[in-house]
mmCIF file with all atom_site columns, C-alpha atoms in Angstrom:
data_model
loop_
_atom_site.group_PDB
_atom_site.id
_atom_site.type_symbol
_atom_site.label_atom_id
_atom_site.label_alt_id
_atom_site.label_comp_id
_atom_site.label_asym_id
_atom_site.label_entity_id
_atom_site.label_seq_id
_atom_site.pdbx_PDB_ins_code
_atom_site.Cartn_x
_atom_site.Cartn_y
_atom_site.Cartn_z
_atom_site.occupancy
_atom_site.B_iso_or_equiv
_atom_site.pdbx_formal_charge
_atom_site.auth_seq_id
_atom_site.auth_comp_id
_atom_site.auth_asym_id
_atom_site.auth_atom_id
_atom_site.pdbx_PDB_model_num
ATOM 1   C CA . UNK A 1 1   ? 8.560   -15.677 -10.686 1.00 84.00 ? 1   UNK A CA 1
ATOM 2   C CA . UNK A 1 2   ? 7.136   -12.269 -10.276 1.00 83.00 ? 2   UNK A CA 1
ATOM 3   C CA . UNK A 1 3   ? 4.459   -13.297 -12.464 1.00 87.00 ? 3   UNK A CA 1
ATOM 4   C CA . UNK A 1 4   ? 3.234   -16.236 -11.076 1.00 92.00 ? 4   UNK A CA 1
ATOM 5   C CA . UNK A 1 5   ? 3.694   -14.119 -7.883  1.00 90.00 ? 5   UNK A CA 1
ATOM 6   C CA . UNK A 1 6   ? 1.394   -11.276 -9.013  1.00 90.00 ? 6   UNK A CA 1
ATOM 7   C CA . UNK A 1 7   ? -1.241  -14.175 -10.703 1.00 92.00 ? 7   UNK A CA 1
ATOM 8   C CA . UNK A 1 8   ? -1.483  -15.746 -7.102  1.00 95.00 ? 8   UNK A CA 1
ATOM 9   C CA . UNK A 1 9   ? -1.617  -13.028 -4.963  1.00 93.00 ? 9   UNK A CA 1
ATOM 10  C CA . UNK A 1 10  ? -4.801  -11.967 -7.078  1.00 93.00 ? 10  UNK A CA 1
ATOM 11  C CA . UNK A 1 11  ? -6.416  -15.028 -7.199  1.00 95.00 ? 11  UNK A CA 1
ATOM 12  C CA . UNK A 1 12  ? -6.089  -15.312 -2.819  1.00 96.00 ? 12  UNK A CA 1
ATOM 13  C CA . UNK A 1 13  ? -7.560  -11.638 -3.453  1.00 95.00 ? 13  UNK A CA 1
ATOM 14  C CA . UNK A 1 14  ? -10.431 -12.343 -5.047  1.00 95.00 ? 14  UNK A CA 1
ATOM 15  C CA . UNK A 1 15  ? -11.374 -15.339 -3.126  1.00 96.00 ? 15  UNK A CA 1
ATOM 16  C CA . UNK A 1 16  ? -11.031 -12.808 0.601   1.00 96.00 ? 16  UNK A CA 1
ATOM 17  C CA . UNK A 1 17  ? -13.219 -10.837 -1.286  1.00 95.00 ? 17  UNK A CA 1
ATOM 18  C CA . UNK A 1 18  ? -15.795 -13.121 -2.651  1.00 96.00 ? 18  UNK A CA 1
ATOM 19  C CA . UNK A 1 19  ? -15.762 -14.241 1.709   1.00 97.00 ? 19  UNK A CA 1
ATOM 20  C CA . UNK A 1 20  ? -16.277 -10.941 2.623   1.00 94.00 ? 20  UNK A CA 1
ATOM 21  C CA . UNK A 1 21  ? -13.388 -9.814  3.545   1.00 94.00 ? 21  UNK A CA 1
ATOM 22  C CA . UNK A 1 22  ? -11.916 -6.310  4.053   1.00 93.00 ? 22  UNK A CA 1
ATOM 23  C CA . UNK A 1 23  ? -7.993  -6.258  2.842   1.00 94.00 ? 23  UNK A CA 1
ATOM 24  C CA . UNK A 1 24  ? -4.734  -4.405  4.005   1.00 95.00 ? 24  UNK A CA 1
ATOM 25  C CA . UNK A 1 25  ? -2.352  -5.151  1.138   1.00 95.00 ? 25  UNK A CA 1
ATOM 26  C CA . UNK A 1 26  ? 1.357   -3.702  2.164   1.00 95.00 ? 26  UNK A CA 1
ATOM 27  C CA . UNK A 1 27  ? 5.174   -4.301  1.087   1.00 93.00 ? 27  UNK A CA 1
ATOM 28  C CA . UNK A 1 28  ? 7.693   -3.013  -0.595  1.00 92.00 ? 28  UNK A CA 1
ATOM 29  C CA . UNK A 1 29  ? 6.979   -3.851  -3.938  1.00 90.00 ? 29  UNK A CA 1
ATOM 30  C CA . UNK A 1 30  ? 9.279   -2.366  -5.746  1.00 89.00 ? 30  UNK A CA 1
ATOM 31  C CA . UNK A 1 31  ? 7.417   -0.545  -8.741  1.00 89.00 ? 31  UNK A CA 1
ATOM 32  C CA . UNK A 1 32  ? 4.978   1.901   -8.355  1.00 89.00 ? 32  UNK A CA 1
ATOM 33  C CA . UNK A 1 33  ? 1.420   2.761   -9.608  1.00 86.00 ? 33  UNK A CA 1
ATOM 34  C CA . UNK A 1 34  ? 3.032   5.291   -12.033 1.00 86.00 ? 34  UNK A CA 1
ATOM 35  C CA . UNK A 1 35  ? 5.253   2.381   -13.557 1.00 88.00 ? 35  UNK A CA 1
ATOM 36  C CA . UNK A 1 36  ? 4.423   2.000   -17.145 1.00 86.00 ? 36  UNK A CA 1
ATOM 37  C CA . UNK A 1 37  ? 2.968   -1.707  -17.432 1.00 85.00 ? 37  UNK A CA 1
ATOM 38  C CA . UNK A 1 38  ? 2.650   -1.882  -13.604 1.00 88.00 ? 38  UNK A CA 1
ATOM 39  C CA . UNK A 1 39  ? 1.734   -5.391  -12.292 1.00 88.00 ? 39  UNK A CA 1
ATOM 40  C CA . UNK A 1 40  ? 0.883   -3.872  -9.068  1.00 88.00 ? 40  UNK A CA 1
ATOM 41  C CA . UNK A 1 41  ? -1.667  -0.931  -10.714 1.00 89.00 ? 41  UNK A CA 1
ATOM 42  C CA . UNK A 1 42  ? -3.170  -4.332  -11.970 1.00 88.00 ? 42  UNK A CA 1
ATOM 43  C CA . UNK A 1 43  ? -4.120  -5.469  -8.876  1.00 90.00 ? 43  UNK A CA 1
ATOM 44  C CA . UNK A 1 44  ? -4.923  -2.604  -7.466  1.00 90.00 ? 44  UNK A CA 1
ATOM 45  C CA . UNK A 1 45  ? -7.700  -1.584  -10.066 1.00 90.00 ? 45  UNK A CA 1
ATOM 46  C CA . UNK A 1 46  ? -8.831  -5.366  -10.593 1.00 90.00 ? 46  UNK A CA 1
ATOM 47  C CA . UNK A 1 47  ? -9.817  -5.668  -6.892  1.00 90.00 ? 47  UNK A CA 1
ATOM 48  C CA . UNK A 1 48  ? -10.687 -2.069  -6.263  1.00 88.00 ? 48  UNK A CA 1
ATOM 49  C CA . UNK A 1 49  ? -7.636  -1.408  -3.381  1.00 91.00 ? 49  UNK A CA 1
ATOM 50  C CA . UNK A 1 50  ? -7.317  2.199   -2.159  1.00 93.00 ? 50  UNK A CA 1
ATOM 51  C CA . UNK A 1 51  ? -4.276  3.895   -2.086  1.00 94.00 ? 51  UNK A CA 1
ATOM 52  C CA . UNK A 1 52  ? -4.582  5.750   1.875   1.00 96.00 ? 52  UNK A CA 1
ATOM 53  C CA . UNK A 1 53  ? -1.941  7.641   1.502   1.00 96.00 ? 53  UNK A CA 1
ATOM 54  C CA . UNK A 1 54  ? -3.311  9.525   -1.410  1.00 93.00 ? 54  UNK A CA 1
ATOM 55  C CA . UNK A 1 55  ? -6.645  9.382   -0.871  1.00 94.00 ? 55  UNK A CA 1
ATOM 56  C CA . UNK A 1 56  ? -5.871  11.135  2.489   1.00 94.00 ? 56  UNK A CA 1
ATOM 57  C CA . UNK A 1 57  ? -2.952  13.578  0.770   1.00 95.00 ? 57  UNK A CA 1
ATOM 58  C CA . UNK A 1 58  ? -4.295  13.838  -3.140  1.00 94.00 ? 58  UNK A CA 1
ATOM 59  C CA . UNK A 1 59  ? -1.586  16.398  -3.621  1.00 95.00 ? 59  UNK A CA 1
ATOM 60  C CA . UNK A 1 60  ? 1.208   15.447  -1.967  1.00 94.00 ? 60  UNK A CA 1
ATOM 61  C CA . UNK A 1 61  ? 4.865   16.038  -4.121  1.00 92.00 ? 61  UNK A CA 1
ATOM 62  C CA . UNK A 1 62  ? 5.973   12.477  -5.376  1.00 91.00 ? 62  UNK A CA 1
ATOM 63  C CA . UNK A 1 63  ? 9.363   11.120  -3.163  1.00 94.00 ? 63  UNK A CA 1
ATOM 64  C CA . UNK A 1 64  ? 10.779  8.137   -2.693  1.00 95.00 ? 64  UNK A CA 1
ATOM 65  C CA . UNK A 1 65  ? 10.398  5.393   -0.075  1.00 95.00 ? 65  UNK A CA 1
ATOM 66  C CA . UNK A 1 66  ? 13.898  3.972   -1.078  1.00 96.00 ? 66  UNK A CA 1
ATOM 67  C CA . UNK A 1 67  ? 16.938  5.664   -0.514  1.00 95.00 ? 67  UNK A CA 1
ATOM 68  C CA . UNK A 1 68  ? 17.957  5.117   -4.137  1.00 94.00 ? 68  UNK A CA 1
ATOM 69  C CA . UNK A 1 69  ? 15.103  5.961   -5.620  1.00 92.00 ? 69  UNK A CA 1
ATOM 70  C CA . UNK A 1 70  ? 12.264  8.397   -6.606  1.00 94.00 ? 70  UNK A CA 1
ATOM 71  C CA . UNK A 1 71  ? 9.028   6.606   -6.350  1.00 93.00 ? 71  UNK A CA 1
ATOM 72  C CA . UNK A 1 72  ? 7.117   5.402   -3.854  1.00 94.00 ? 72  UNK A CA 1
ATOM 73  C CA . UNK A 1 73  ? 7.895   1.706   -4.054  1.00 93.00 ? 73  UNK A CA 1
ATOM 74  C CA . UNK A 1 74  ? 6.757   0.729   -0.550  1.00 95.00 ? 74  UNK A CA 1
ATOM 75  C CA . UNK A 1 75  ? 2.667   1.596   -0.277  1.00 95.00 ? 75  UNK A CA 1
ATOM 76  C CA . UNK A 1 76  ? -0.122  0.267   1.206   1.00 96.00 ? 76  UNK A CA 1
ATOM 77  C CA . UNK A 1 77  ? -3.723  -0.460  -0.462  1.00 95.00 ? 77  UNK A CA 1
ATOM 78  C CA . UNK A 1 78  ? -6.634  -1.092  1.442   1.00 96.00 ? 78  UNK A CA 1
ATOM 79  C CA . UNK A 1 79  ? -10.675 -2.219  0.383   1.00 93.00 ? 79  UNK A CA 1
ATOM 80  C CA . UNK A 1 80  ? -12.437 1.171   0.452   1.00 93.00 ? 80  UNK A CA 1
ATOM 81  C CA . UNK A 1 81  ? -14.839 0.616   3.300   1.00 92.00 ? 81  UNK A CA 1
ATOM 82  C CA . UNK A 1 82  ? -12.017 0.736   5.884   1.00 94.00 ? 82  UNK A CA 1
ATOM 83  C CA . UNK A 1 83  ? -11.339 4.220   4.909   1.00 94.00 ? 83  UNK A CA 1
ATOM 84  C CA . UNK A 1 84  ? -13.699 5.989   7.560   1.00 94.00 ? 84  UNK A CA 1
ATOM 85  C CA . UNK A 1 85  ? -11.300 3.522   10.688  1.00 95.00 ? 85  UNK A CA 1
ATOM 86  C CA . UNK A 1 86  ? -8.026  5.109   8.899   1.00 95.00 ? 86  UNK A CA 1
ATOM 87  C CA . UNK A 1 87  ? -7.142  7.965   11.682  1.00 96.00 ? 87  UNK A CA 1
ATOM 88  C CA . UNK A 1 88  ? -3.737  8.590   10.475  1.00 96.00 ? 88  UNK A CA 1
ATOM 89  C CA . UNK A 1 89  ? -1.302  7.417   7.657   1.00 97.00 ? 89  UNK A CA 1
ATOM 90  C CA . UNK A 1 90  ? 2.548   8.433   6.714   1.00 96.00 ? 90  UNK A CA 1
ATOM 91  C CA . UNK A 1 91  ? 5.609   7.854   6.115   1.00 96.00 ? 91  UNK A CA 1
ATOM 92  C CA . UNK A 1 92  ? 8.688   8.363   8.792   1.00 96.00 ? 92  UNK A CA 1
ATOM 93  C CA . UNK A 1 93  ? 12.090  9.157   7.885   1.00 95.00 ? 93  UNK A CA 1
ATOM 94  C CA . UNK A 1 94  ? 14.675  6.576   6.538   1.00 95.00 ? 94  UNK A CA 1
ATOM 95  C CA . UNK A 1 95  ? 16.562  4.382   9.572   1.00 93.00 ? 95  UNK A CA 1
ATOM 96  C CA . UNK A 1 96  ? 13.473  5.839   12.138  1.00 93.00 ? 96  UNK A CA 1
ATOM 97  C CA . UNK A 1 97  ? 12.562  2.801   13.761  1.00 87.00 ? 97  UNK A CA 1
ATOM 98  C CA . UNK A 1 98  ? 15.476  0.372   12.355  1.00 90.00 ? 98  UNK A CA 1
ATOM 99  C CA . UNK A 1 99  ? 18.196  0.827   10.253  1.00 93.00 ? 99  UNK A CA 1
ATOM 100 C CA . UNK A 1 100 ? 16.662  0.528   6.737   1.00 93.00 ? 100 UNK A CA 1
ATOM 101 C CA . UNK A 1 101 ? 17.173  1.938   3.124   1.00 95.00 ? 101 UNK A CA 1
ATOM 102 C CA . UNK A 1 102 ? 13.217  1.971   3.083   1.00 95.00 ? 102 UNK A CA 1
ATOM 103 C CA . UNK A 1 103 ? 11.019  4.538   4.799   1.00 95.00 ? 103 UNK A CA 1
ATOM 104 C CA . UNK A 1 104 ? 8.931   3.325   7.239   1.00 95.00 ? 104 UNK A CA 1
ATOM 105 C CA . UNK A 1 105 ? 5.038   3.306   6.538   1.00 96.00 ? 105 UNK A CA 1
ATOM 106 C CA . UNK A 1 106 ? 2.593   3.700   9.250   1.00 96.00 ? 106 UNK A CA 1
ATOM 107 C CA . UNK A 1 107 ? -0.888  3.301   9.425   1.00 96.00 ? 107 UNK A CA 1
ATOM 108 C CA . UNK A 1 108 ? -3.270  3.799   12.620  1.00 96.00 ? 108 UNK A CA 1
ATOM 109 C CA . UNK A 1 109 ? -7.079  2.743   12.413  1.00 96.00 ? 109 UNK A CA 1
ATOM 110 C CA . UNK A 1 110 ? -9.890  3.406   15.266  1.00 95.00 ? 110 UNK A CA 1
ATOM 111 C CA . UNK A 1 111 ? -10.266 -0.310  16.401  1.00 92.00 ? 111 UNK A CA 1
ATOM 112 C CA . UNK A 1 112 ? -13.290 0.080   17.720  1.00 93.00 ? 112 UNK A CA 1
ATOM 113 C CA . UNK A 1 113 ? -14.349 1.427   14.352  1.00 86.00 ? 113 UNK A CA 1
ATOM 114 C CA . UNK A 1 114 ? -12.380 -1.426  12.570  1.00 87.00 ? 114 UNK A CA 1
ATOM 115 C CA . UNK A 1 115 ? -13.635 -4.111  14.378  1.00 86.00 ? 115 UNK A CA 1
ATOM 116 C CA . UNK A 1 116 ? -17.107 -2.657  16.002  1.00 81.00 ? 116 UNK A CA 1
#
């Protein structure tokens, strides 16, 4: 199932793109980019997503976004040009807005620089 998951998700992908559209990809996915035959890196590097988090904190110390884990399972990738609209970007601490075992990711973007 994760598979056929992955194999979809791509193919609606590529056909925003080939429309025109910007995309916000998010979700706990529950591998990382670091994972060695990552499904997720796939997807990612097919349909050139950008990581926000890292492009805006390159050396941030790894952590986890699971509170049984290490890795930062729960990420968001975006299409490069909405970049410049990305004002801020980061992860809260575990059970901050409800009770989770997954970090809360948030993301705020200059609508008028978003939408125009």
């Amino acid at each position: 199932p994760r598979q056929a998951f992955i194999r979809d998700l791509s193919s609606f992908i590529a056909k925003l793109l080939l429309a025109g559209h910007d995309i916000i990809l998010g979700g706990d996915f529950n591998e990382s980019l670091a994972d060695k035959n990552s499904a997720l890196m796939g997807i990612v590097t097919r349909h050139n997503r950008t990581d926000p988090f890292l492009a805006r904190f390159p050396h941030h110390r790894s952590f986890g976004t699971h509170t049984l884990g290490n890795r930062r399972i729960d990420s968001v990738y975006v299409t490069p040009g909405l970049l410049p609209s990305l004002r801020n970007i980061g992860y809260a601490p575990f059970e901050y807005a409800t009770p989770s075992d997954h970090r809360p990711l948030f993301l705020e973007f200059n609508t008028h620089g978003l939408f125009g």
